[in-house]
Tab-separated table of C-alpha atoms in Angstrom:
chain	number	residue	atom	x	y	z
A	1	UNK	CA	-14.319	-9.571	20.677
A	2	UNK	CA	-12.345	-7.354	18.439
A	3	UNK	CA	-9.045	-8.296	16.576
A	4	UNK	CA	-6.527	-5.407	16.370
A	5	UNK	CA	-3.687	-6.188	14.055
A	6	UNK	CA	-0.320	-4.285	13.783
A	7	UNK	CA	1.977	-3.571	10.763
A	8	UNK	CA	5.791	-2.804	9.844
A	9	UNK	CA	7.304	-0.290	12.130
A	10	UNK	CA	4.102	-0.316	14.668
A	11	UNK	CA	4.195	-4.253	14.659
A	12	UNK	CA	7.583	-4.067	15.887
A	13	UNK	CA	7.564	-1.037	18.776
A	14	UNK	CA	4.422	-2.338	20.441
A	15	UNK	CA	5.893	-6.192	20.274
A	16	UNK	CA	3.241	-7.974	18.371
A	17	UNK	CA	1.140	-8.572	14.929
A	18	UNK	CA	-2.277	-9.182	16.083
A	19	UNK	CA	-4.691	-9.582	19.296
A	20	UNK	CA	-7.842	-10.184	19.929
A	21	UNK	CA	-10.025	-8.748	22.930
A	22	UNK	CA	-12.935	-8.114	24.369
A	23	UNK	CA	-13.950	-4.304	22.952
A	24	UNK	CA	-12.860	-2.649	26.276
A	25	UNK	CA	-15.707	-0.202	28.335
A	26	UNK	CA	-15.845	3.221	26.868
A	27	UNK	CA	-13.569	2.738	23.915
A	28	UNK	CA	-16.400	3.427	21.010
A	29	UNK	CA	-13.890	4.566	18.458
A	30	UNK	CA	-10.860	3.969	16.335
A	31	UNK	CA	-8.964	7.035	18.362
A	32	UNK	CA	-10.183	5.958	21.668
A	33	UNK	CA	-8.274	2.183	21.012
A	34	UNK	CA	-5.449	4.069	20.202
A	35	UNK	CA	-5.176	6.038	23.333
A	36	UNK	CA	-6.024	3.127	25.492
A	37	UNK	CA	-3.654	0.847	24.009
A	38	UNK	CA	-1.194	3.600	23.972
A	39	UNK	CA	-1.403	3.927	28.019
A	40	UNK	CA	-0.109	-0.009	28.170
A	41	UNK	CA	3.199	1.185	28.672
A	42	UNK	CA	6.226	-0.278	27.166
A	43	UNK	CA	6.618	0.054	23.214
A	44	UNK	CA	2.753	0.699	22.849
A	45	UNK	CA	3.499	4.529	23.648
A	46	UNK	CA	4.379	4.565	19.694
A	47	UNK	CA	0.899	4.412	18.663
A	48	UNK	CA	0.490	8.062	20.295
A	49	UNK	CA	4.174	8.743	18.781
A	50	UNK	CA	3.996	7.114	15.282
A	51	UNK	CA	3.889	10.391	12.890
A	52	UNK	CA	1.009	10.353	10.686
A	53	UNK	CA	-0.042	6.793	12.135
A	54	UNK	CA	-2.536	5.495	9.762
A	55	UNK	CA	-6.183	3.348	11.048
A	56	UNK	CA	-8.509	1.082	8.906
A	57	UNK	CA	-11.998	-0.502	10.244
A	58	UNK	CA	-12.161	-3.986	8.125
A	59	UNK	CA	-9.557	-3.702	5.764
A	60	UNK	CA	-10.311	0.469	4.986
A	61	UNK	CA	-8.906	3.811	5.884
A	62	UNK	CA	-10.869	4.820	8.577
A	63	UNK	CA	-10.308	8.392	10.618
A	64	UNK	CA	-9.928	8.395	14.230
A	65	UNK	CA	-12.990	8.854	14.971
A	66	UNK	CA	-14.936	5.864	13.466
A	67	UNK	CA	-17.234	3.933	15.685
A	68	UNK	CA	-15.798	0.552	16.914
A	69	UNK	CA	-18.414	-2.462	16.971
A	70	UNK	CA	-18.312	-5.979	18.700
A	71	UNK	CA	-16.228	-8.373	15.591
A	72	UNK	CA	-14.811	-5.380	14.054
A	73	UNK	CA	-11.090	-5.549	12.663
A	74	UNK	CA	-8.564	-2.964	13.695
A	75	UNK	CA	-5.488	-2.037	12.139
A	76	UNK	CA	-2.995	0.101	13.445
A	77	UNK	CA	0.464	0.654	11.072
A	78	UNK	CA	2.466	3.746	10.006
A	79	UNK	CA	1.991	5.596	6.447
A	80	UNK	CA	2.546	2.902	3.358
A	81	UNK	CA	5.269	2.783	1.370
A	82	UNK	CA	5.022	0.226	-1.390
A	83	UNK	CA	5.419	0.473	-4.761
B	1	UNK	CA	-9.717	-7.099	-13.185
B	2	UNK	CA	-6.427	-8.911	-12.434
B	3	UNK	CA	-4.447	-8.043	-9.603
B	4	UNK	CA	-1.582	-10.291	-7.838
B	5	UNK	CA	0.193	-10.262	-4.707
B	6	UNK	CA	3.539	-12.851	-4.747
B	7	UNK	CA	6.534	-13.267	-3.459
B	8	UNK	CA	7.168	-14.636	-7.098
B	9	UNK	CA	9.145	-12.470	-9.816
B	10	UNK	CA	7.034	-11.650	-13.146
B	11	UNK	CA	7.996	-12.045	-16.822
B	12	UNK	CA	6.726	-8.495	-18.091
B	13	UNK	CA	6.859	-9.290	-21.561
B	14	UNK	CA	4.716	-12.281	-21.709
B	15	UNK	CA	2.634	-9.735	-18.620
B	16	UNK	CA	2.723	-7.140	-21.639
B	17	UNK	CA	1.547	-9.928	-24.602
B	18	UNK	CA	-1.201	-11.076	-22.777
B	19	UNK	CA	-2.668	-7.636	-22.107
B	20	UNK	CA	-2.182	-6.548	-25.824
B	21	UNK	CA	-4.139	-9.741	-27.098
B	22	UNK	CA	-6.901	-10.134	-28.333
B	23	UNK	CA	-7.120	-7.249	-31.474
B	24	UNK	CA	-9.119	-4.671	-30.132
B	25	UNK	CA	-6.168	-3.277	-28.065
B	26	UNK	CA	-4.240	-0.132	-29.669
B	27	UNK	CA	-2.063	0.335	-26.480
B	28	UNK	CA	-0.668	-1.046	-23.953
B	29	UNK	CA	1.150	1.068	-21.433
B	30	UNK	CA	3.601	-0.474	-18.705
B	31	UNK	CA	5.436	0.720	-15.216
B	32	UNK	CA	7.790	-1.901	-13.739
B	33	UNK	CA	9.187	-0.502	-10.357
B	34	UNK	CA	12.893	-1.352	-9.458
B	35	UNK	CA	14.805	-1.673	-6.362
B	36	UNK	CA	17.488	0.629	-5.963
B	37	UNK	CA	21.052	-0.895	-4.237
B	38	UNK	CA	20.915	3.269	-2.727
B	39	UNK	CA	18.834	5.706	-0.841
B	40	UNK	CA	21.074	8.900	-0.751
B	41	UNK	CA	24.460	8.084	0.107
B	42	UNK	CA	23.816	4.633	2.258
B	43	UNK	CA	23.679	1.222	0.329
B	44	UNK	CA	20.940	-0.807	-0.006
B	45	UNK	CA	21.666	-4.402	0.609
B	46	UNK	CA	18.251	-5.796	0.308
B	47	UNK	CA	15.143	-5.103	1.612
B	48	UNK	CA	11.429	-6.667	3.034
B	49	UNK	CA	8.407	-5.844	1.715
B	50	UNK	CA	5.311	-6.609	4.194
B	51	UNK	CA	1.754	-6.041	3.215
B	52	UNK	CA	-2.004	-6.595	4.750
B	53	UNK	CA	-3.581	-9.322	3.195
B	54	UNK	CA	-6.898	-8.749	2.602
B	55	UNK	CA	-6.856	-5.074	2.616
B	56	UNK	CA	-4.360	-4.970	-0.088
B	57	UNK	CA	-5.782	-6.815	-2.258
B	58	UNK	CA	-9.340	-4.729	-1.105
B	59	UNK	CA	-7.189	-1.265	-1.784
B	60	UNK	CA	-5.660	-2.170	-5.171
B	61	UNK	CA	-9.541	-3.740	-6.883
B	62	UNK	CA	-11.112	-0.061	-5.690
B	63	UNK	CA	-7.752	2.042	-7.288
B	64	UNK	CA	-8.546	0.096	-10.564
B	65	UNK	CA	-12.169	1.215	-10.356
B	66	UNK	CA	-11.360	4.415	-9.748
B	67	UNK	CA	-9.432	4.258	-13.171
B	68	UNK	CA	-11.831	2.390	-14.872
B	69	UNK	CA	-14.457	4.953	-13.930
B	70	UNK	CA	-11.939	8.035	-15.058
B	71	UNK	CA	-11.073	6.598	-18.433
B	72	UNK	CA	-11.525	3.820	-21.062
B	73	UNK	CA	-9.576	0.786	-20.562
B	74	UNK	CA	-9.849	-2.056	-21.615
B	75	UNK	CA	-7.763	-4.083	-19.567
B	76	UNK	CA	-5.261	-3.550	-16.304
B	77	UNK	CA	-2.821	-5.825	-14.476
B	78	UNK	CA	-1.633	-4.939	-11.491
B	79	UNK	CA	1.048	-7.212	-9.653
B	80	UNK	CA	3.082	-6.189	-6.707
B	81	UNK	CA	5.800	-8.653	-4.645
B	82	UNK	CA	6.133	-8.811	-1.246
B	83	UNK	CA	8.846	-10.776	0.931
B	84	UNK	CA	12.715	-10.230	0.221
B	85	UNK	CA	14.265	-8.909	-2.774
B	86	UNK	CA	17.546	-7.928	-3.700
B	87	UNK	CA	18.951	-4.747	-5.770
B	88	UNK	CA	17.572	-4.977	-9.468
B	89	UNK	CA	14.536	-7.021	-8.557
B	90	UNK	CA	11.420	-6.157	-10.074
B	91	UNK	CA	9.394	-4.979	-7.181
B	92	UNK	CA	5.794	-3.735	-9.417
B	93	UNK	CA	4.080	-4.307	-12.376
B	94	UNK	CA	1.416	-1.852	-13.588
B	95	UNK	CA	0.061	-2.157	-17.320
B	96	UNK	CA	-3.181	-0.701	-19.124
B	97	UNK	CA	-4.499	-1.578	-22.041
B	98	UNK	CA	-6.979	0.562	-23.962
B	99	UNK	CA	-7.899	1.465	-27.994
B	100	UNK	CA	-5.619	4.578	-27.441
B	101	UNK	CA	-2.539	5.288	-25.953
B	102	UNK	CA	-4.325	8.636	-24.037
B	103	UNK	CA	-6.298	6.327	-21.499
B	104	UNK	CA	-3.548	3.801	-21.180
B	105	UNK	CA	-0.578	6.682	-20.144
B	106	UNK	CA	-3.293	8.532	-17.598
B	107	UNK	CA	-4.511	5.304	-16.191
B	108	UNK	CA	-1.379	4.018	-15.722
B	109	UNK	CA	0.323	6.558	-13.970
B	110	UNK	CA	-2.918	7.265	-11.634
B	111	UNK	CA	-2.949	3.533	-10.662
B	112	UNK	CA	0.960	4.345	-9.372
B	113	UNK	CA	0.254	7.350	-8.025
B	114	UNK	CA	-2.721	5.453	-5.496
B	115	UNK	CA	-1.206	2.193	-5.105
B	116	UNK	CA	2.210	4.673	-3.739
B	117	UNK	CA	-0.144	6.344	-1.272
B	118	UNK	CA	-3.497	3.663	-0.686
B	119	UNK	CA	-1.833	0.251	-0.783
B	120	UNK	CA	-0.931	-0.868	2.762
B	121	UNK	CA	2.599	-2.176	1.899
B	122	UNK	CA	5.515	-1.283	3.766
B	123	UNK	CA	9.627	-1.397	2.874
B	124	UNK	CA	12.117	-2.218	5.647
B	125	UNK	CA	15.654	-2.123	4.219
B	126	UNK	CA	18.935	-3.609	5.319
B	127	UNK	CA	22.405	-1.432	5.260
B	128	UNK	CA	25.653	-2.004	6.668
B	129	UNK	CA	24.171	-0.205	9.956
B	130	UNK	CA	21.237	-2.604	9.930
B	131	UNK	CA	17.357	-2.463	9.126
B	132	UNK	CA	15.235	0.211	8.746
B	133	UNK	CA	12.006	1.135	8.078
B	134	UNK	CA	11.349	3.305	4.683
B	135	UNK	CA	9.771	6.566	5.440
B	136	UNK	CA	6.696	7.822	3.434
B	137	UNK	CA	7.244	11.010	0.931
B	138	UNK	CA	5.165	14.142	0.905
B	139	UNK	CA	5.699	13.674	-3.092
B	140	UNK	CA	3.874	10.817	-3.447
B	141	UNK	CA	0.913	12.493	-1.641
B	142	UNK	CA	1.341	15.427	-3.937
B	143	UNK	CA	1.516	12.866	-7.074
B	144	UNK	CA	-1.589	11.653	-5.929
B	145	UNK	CA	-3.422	14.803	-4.956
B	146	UNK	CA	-2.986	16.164	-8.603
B	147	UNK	CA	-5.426	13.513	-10.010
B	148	UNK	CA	-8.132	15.423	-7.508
B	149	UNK	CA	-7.252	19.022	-8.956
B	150	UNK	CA	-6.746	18.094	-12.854
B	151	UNK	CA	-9.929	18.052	-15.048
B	152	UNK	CA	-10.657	15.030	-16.546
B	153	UNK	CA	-8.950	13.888	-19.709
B	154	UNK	CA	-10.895	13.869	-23.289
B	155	UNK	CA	-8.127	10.927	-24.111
C-alpha cells in the first residue's frame, strides 16, 4: 500500500485529503502517480493542470521522477505560501 | 532547536527575553509576520492557514541547520500558526540569537527567506467574493535564490 495525501488548492479540486492504495502496476515514480491519478477524471485533471504543482516522497521535495516503493508517502499540493 | 506549530498566538516579548537569556547573547534579532486586511485593492476578511504535519515540522528543523551551518548562532525560535486568523494577527515568529548582531540579521532573514519558499503551508483567504487560494510569488523564490549566489558572510 501507498498513502497519497493532498493539500490546499489540490485537496480541494481532486475532492479529498488522503488515500491509501495498493501501488498500482507500472506506476514506479512520483510523475507516473501523477499522470495516472490525473486520468481519473473529474477534479483529478488538476494534478496535470496545477501550475508548478509541487511532490514530496515521506515528508520531502521530491522531483517527478523519484522512484515510488511499497509504504511510501505521497504528497501532491500546489507551491507553499506560508509565512 | 525550538520550532512550534499552533493555532495559538505568541507573546514575542517574553519569545524575545527568553532567547536573549542567559549572558552570553549580544543579539537577538526578530521577524514577526502580520496579516494584512488587503491584497491589492480587495479586502481581506480573514484567512486559513493549512500546513503538513510532519513535513513541516521536518522542513523548518533542516532550514535551521542550514543556518546554523552558514553562521554562528547561538539560539533560534521559529513559531508559525496555522488555522484562522483575522487582520492584525501575528501569523510568524522568527528570532536568532548570536554574540553579534552580523549572524543574528543574516540568519534571520535566510530562515524567512526558506520557510517563504520550503515550508509546506498554504493561505486561503476570504473576501466579499468568497475564498481563495493565495498564489505563490516569483519574489520569494528570488529572495531565496540570493542566499545560493552571495558569498558567505565574515559576520
Amino acid at each position: 500500500m501507498i498513502r497519497i495525501l493532498f493539500f490546499a488548492r489540490v485537496r480541494e479540486e481532486v475532492g479529498q485529503a488522503r488515500l491509501e492504495m495498493p501501488l498500482p502496476a507500472g506506476i514506479t515514480t512520483l510523475g507516473t502517480l501523477r499522470d495516472h491519478l490525473a486520468a481519473q477524471g473529474e477534479g483529478w485533471s488538476y494534478l496535470s493542470r496545477c501550475p508548478n504543482l509541487r511532490t514530496a516522497l515521506n515528508q520531502e521535495l521530491a522531483p517527478p521522477e523519484t522512484p515510488l516503493r511499497e509504504g511510501d508517502e505521497v504528497a501532491f499540493f500546489p507551491p507553499v505560501t506560508g509565512g | 532547536m525550538s520550532i512550534s506549530v499552533q493555532e495559538a498566538d505568541f507573546d514575542t516579548g517574553a519569545e524575545i527575553d527568553t532567547l536573549g537569556a542567559g549572558g552570553a547573547i549580544g543579539a537577538v534579532v526578530s521577524f514577526v509576520g502580520l496579516m494584512r486586511d488587503m491584497r491589492g485593492d480587495t479586502a481581506i476578511r480573514a484567512m486559513t492557514l493549512e500546513h503538513y504535519p510532519g513535513m513541516t515540522e521536518k522542513a523548518l528543523a533542516s532550514i535551521e541547520r542550514q543556518a546554523r551551518s552558514r553562521w554562528d548562532v547561538q539560539r533560534v525560535r521559529i513559531i508559525h500558526r496555522i488555522g484562522r486568523l483575522m487582520p492584525e494577527d501575528r501569523i510568524v515568529l522568527v528570532a536568532v540569537a548570536s554574540k553579534h548582531r552580523g549572524e543574528a540579521f543574516a540568519a534571520c532573514q535566510f530562515i524567512m527567506d526558506y520557510l517563504k519558499t520550503d515550508a509546506p503551508f498554504w493561505k486561503k483567504e476570504e473576501t466579499a467574493e468568497g475564498g481563495h487560494w493565495v498564489e505563490a510569488r516569483s519574489s520569494d523564490d528570488d529572495a531565496r535564490r540570493r542566499w545560493n549566489d552571495e558569498a558567505k558572510p565574515n559576520g
